[in-house]
mmCIF file of C-alpha atoms in Angstrom:
data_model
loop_
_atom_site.group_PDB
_atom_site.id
_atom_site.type_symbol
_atom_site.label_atom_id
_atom_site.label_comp_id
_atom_site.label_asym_id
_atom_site.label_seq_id
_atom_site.Cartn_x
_atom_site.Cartn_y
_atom_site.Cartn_z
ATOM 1 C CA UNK A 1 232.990 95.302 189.088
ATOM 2 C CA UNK A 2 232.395 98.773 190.561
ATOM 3 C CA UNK A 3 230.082 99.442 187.634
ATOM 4 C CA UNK A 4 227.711 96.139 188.120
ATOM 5 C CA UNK A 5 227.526 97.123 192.306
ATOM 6 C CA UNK A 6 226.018 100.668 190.824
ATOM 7 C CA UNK A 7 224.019 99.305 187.993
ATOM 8 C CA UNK A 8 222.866 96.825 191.005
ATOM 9 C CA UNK A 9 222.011 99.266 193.374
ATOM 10 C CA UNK A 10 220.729 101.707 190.840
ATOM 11 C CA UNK A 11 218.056 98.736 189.853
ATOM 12 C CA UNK A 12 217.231 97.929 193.275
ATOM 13 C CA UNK A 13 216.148 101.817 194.161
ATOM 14 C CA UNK A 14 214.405 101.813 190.439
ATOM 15 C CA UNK A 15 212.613 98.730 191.612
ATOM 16 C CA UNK A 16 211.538 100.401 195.259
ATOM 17 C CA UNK A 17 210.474 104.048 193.095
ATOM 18 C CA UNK A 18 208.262 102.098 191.338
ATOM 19 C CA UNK A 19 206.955 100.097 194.040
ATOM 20 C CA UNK A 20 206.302 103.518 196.242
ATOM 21 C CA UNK A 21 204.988 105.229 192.967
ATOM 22 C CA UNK A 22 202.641 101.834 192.458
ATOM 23 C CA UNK A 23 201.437 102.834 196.521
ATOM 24 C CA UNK A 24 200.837 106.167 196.027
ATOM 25 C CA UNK A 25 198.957 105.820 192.661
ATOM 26 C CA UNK A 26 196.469 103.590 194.850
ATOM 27 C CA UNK A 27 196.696 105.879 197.581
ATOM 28 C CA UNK A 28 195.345 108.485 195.074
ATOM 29 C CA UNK A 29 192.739 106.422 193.784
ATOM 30 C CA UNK A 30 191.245 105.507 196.982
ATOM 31 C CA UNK A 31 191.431 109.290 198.048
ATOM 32 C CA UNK A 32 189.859 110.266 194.858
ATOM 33 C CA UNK A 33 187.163 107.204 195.360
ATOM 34 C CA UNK A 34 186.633 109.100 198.676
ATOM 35 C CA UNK A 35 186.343 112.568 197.692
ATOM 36 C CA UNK A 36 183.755 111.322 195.431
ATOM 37 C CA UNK A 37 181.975 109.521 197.856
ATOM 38 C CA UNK A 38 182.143 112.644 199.477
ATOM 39 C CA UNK A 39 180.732 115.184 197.041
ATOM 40 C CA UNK A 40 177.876 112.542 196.366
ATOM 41 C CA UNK A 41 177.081 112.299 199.958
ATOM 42 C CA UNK A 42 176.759 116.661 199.905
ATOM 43 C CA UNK A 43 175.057 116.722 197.203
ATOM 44 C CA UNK A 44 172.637 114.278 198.223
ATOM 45 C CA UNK A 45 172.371 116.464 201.788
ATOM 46 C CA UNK A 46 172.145 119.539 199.850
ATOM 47 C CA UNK A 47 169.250 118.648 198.136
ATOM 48 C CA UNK A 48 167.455 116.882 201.033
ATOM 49 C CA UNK A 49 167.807 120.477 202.749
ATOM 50 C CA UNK A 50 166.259 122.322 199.749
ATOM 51 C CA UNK A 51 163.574 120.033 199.499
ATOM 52 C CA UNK A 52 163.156 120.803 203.555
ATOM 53 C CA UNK A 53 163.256 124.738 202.730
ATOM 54 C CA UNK A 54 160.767 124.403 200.302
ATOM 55 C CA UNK A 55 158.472 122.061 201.966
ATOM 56 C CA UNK A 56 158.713 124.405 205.460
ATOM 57 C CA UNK A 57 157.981 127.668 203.099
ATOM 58 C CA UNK A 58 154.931 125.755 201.348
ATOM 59 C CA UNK A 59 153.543 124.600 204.848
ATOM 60 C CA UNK A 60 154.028 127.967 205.706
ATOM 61 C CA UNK A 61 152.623 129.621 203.149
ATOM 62 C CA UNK A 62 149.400 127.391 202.401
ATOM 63 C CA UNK A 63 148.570 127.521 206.196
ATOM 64 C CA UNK A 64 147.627 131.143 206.132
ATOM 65 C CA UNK A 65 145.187 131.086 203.237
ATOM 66 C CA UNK A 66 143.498 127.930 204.916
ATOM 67 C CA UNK A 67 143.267 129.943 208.328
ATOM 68 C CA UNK A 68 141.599 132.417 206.794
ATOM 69 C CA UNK A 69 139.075 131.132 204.932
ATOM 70 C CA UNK A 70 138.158 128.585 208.124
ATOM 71 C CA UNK A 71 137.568 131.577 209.995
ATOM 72 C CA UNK A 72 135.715 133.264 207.402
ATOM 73 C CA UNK A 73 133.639 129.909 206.850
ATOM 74 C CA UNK A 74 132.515 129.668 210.779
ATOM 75 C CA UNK A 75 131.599 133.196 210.454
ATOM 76 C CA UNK A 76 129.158 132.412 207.750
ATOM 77 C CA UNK A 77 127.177 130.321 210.687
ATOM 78 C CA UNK A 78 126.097 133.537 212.123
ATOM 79 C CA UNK A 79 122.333 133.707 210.918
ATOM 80 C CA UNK A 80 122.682 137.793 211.332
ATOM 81 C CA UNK A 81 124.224 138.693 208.557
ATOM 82 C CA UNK A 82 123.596 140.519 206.254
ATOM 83 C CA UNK A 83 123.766 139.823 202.121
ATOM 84 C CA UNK A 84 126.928 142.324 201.739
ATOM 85 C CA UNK A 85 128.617 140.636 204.673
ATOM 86 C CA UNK A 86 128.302 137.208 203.487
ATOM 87 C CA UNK A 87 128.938 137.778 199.689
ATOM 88 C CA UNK A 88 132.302 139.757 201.032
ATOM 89 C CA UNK A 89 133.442 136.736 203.049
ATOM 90 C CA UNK A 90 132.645 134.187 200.674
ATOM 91 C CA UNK A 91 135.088 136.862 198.042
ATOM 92 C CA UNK A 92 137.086 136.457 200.343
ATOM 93 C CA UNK A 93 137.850 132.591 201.207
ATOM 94 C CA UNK A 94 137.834 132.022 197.408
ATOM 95 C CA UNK A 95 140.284 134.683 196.952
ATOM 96 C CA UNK A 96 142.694 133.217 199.954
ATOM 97 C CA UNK A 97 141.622 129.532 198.466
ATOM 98 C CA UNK A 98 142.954 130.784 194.882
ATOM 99 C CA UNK A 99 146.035 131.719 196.709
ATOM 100 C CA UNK A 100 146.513 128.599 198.129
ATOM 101 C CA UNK A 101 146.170 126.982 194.535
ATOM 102 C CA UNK A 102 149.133 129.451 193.578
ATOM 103 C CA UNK A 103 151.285 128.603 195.962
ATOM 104 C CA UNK A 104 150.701 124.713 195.405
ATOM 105 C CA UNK A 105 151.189 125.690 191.484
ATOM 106 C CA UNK A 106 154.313 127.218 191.770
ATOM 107 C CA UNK A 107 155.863 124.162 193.754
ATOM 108 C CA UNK A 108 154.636 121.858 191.304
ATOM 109 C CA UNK A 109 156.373 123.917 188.437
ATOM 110 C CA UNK A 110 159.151 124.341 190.535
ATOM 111 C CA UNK A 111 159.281 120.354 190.833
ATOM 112 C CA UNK A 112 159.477 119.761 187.318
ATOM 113 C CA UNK A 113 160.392 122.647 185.077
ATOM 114 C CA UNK A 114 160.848 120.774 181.885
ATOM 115 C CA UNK A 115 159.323 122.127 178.807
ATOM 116 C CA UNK A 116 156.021 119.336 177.596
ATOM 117 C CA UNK A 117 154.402 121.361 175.199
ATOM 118 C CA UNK A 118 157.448 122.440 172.898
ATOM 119 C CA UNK A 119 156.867 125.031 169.821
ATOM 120 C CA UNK A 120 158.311 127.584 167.943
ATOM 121 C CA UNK A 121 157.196 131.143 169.969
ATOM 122 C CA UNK A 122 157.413 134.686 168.155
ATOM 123 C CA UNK A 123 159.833 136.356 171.207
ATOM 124 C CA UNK A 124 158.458 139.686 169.941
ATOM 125 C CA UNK A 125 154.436 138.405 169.734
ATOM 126 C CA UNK A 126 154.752 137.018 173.266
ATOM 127 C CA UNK A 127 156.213 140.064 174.799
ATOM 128 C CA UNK A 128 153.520 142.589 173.812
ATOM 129 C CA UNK A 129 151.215 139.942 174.690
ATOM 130 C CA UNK A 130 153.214 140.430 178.384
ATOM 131 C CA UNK A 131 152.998 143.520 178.258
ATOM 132 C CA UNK A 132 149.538 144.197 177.761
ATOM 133 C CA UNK A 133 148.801 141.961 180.952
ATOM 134 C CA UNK A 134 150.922 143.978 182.750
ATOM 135 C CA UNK A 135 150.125 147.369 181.999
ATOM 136 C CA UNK A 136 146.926 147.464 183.795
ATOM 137 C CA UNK A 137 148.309 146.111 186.866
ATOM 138 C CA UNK A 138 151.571 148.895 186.027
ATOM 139 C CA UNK A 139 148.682 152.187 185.910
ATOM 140 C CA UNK A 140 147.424 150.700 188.706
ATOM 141 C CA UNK A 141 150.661 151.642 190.541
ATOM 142 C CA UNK A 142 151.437 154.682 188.669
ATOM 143 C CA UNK A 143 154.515 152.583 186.945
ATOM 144 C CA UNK A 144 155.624 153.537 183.261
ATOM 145 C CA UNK A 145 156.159 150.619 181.279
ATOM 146 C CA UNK A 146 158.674 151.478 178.413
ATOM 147 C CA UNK A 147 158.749 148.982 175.078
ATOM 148 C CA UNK A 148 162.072 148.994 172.859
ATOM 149 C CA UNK A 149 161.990 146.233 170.296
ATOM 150 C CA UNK A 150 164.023 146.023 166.863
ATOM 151 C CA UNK A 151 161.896 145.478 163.666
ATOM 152 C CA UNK A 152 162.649 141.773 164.019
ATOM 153 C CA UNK A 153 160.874 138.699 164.454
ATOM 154 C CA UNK A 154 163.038 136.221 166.549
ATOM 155 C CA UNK A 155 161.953 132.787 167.183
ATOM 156 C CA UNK A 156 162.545 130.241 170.233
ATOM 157 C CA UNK A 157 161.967 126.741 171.136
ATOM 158 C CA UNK A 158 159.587 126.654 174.316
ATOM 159 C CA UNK A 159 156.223 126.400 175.778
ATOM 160 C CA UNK A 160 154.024 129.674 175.834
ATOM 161 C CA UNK A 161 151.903 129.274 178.914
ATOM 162 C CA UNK A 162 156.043 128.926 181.189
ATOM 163 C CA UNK A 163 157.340 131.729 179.221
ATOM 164 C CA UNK A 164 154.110 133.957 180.021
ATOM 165 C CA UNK A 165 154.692 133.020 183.344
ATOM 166 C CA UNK A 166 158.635 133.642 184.146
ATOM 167 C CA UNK A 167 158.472 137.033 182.611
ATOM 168 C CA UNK A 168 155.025 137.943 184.093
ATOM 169 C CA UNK A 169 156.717 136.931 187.501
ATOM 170 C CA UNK A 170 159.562 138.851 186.627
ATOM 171 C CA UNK A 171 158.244 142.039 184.906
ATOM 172 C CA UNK A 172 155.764 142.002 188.009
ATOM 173 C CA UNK A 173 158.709 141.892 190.833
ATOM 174 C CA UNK A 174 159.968 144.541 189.188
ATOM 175 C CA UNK A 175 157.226 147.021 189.237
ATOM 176 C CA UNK A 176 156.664 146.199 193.172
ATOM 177 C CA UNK A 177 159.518 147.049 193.334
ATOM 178 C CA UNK A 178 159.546 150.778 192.715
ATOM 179 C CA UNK A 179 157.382 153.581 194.173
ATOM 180 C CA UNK A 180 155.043 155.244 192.857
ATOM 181 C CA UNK A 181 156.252 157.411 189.287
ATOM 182 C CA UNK A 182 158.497 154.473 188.513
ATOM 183 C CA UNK A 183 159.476 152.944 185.240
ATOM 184 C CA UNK A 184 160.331 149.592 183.966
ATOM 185 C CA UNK A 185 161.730 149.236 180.853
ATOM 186 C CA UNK A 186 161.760 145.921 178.464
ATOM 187 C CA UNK A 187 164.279 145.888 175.579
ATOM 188 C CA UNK A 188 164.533 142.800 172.975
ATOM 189 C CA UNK A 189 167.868 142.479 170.870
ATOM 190 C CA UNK A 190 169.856 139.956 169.301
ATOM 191 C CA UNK A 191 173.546 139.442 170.564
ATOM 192 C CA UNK A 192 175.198 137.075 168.224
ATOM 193 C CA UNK A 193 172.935 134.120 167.761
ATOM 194 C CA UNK A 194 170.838 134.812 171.242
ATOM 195 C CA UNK A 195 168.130 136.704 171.502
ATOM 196 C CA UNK A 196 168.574 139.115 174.118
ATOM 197 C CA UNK A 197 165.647 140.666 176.458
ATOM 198 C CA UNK A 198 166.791 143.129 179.346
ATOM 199 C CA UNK A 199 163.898 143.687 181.878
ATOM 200 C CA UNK A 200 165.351 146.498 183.852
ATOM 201 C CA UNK A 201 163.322 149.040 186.547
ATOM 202 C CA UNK A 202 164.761 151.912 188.886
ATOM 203 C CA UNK A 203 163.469 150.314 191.970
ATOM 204 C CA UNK A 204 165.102 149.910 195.460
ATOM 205 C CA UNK A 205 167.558 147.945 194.122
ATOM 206 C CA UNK A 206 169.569 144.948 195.553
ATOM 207 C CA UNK A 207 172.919 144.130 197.622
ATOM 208 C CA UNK A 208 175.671 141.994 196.182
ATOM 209 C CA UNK A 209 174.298 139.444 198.806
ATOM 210 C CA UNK A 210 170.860 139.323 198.234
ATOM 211 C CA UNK A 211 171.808 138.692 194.455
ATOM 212 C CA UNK A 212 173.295 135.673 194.980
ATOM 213 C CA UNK A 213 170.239 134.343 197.312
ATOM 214 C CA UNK A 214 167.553 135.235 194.688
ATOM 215 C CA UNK A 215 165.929 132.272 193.012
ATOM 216 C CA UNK A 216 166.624 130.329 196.144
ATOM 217 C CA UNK A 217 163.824 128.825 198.432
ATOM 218 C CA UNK A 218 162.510 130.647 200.926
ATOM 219 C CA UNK A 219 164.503 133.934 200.172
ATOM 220 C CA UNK A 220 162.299 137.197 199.152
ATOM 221 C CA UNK A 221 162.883 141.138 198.864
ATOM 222 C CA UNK A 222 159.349 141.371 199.045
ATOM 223 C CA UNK A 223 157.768 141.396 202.696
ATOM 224 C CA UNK A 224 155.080 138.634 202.039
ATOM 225 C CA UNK A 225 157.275 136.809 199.259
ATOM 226 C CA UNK A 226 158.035 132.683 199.593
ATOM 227 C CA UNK A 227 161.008 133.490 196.544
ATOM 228 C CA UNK A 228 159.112 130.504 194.783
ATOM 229 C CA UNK A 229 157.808 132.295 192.165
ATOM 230 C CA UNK A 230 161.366 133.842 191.196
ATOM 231 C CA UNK A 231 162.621 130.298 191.891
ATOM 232 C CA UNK A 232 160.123 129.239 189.307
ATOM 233 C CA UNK A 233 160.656 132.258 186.556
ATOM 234 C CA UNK A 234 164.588 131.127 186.414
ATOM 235 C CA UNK A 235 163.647 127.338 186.333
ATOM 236 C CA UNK A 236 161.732 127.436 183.456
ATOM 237 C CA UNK A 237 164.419 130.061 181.776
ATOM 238 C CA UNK A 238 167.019 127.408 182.143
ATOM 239 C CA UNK A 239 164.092 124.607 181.041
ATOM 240 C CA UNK A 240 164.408 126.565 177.798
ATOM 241 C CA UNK A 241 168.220 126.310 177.226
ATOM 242 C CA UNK A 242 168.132 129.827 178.284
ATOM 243 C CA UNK A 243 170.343 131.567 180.982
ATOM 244 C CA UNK A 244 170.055 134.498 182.837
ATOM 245 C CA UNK A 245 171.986 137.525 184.740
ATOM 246 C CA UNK A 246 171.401 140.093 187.487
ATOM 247 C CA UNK A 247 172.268 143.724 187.840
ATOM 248 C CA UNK A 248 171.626 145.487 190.732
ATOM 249 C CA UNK A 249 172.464 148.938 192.715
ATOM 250 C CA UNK A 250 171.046 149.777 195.843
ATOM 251 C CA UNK A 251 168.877 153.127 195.314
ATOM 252 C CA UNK A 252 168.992 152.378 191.503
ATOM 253 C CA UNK A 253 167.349 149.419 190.617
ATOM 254 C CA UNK A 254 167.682 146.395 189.042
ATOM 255 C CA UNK A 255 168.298 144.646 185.352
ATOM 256 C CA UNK A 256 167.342 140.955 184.329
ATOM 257 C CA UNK A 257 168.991 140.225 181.458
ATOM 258 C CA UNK A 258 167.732 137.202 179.805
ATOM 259 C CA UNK A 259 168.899 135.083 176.802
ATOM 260 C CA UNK A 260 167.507 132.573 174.362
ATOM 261 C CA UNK A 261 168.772 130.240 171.916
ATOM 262 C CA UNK A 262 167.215 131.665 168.124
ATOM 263 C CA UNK A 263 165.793 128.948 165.828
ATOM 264 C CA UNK A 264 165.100 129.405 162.293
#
């Protein structure tokens, strides 16, 4: 008799654990329903405030271009000057127009990164094609540019004109960033079945902090910068299936290293 009381009572607080487990497992499934709500909801706000960043740097930025060349355009309605004065602000507005274009450019890429015009690019070929861009713009500054490259063709998916124009931005930040008598160095590898290219310069260098903000919107080391043109360089690396890191000391510079998927 004893037994069947316990074997009672034992079922009756089985059936009530199971009843309170039953509660709890739906209290976890809302909270979980919730917490996903949640994230969606930041992620959603997180990208409306990017968008914002960008669109107040772009306003920014294409607003001083267009100033200029108004002024420079109602200054062209003075009948008194002369042929060097006009030819120097017309230069000019076209210059600050071209800038605009740029700008407008780089938000556009920025918008949609993805890769249209896919091939099969020579890493090697398209490097020395980068650097002989660069190296007038590099003398220009008294910057040494320094090739390493193994005797070894490597090949990656991607689109030529958005390669030339992340590593340009890149290779280009770089030399800014040094005074004059600098070097940069570029060195292409292959580390395991990546291709490896280290962009690396003994600049100013960069904090731990301003590391982590790089690539963002409206962040820049460089006085004048929007950070769109960084933001762009690392889109389009990803657009490739590639990935990237930064290495940075204050007073010692700074090293990009870059990696690609090969492809036979």
């Amino acid at each position: 008799m004893i037994i069947f009381i316990k074997n009672r009572i034992l079922h009756k607080r089985t059936q009530e654990l199971n009843a309170i487990n039953k509660l709890l497992t739906i209290e976890n499934e809302n909270h979980m329903t919730t917490v996903q709500s949640l994230q969606e909801e930041m992620n959603k706000l997180t990208q409306i405030k990017t968008v914002s960043e960008i669109a107040a740097s772009i306003s920014h930025e294409v607003r001083n271009p267009l100033t200029v060349t108004r002024g420079f355009t109602q200054l062209l309605r003075d009948g008194s000057l002369s042929d060097e004065q006009r030819n120097q602000y017309i230069r000019l507005s076209l210059e600050e127009l071209d800038r605009a274009e740029r700008i407008i450019g780089d938000y556009l890429t920025f918008a949609k990164p993805s890769i249209e015009n896919e091939e099969v690019l020579h890493l090697d070929k398209e490097i020395k094609y980068i650097v002989q861009v660069i190296k007038p713009y590099a003398t220009l500054n008294d910057i040494t540019v320094e090739v390493n490259m193994e005797d070894c063709q490597y090949t990656i998916l991607g689109e030529k004109q958005k390669l030339h124009q992340s590593l340009l931005n890149i290779v280009k930040n770089g030399i800014e960033a040094m005074e004059r008598k600098g070097k940069i160095s570029i060195e292409l590898k292959k580390y395991n079945d990546l291709a490896q290219l280290i962009i690396e310069d003994n600049g100013k260098g960069m904090s731990k902090e301003q590391i982590n903000k790089i690539g963002t919107p409206y962040f820049s080391t460089k006085e004048k910068g929007t950070g769109l043109g960084t933001m762009v360089a690392f889109n389009i690396i990803k657009a490739m299936q590639g990935d990237y890191t930064i290495e940075s000391q204050i007073g010692k510079g700074t090293s990009f290293c870059i990696t690609f998927p090969l492809v036979e």
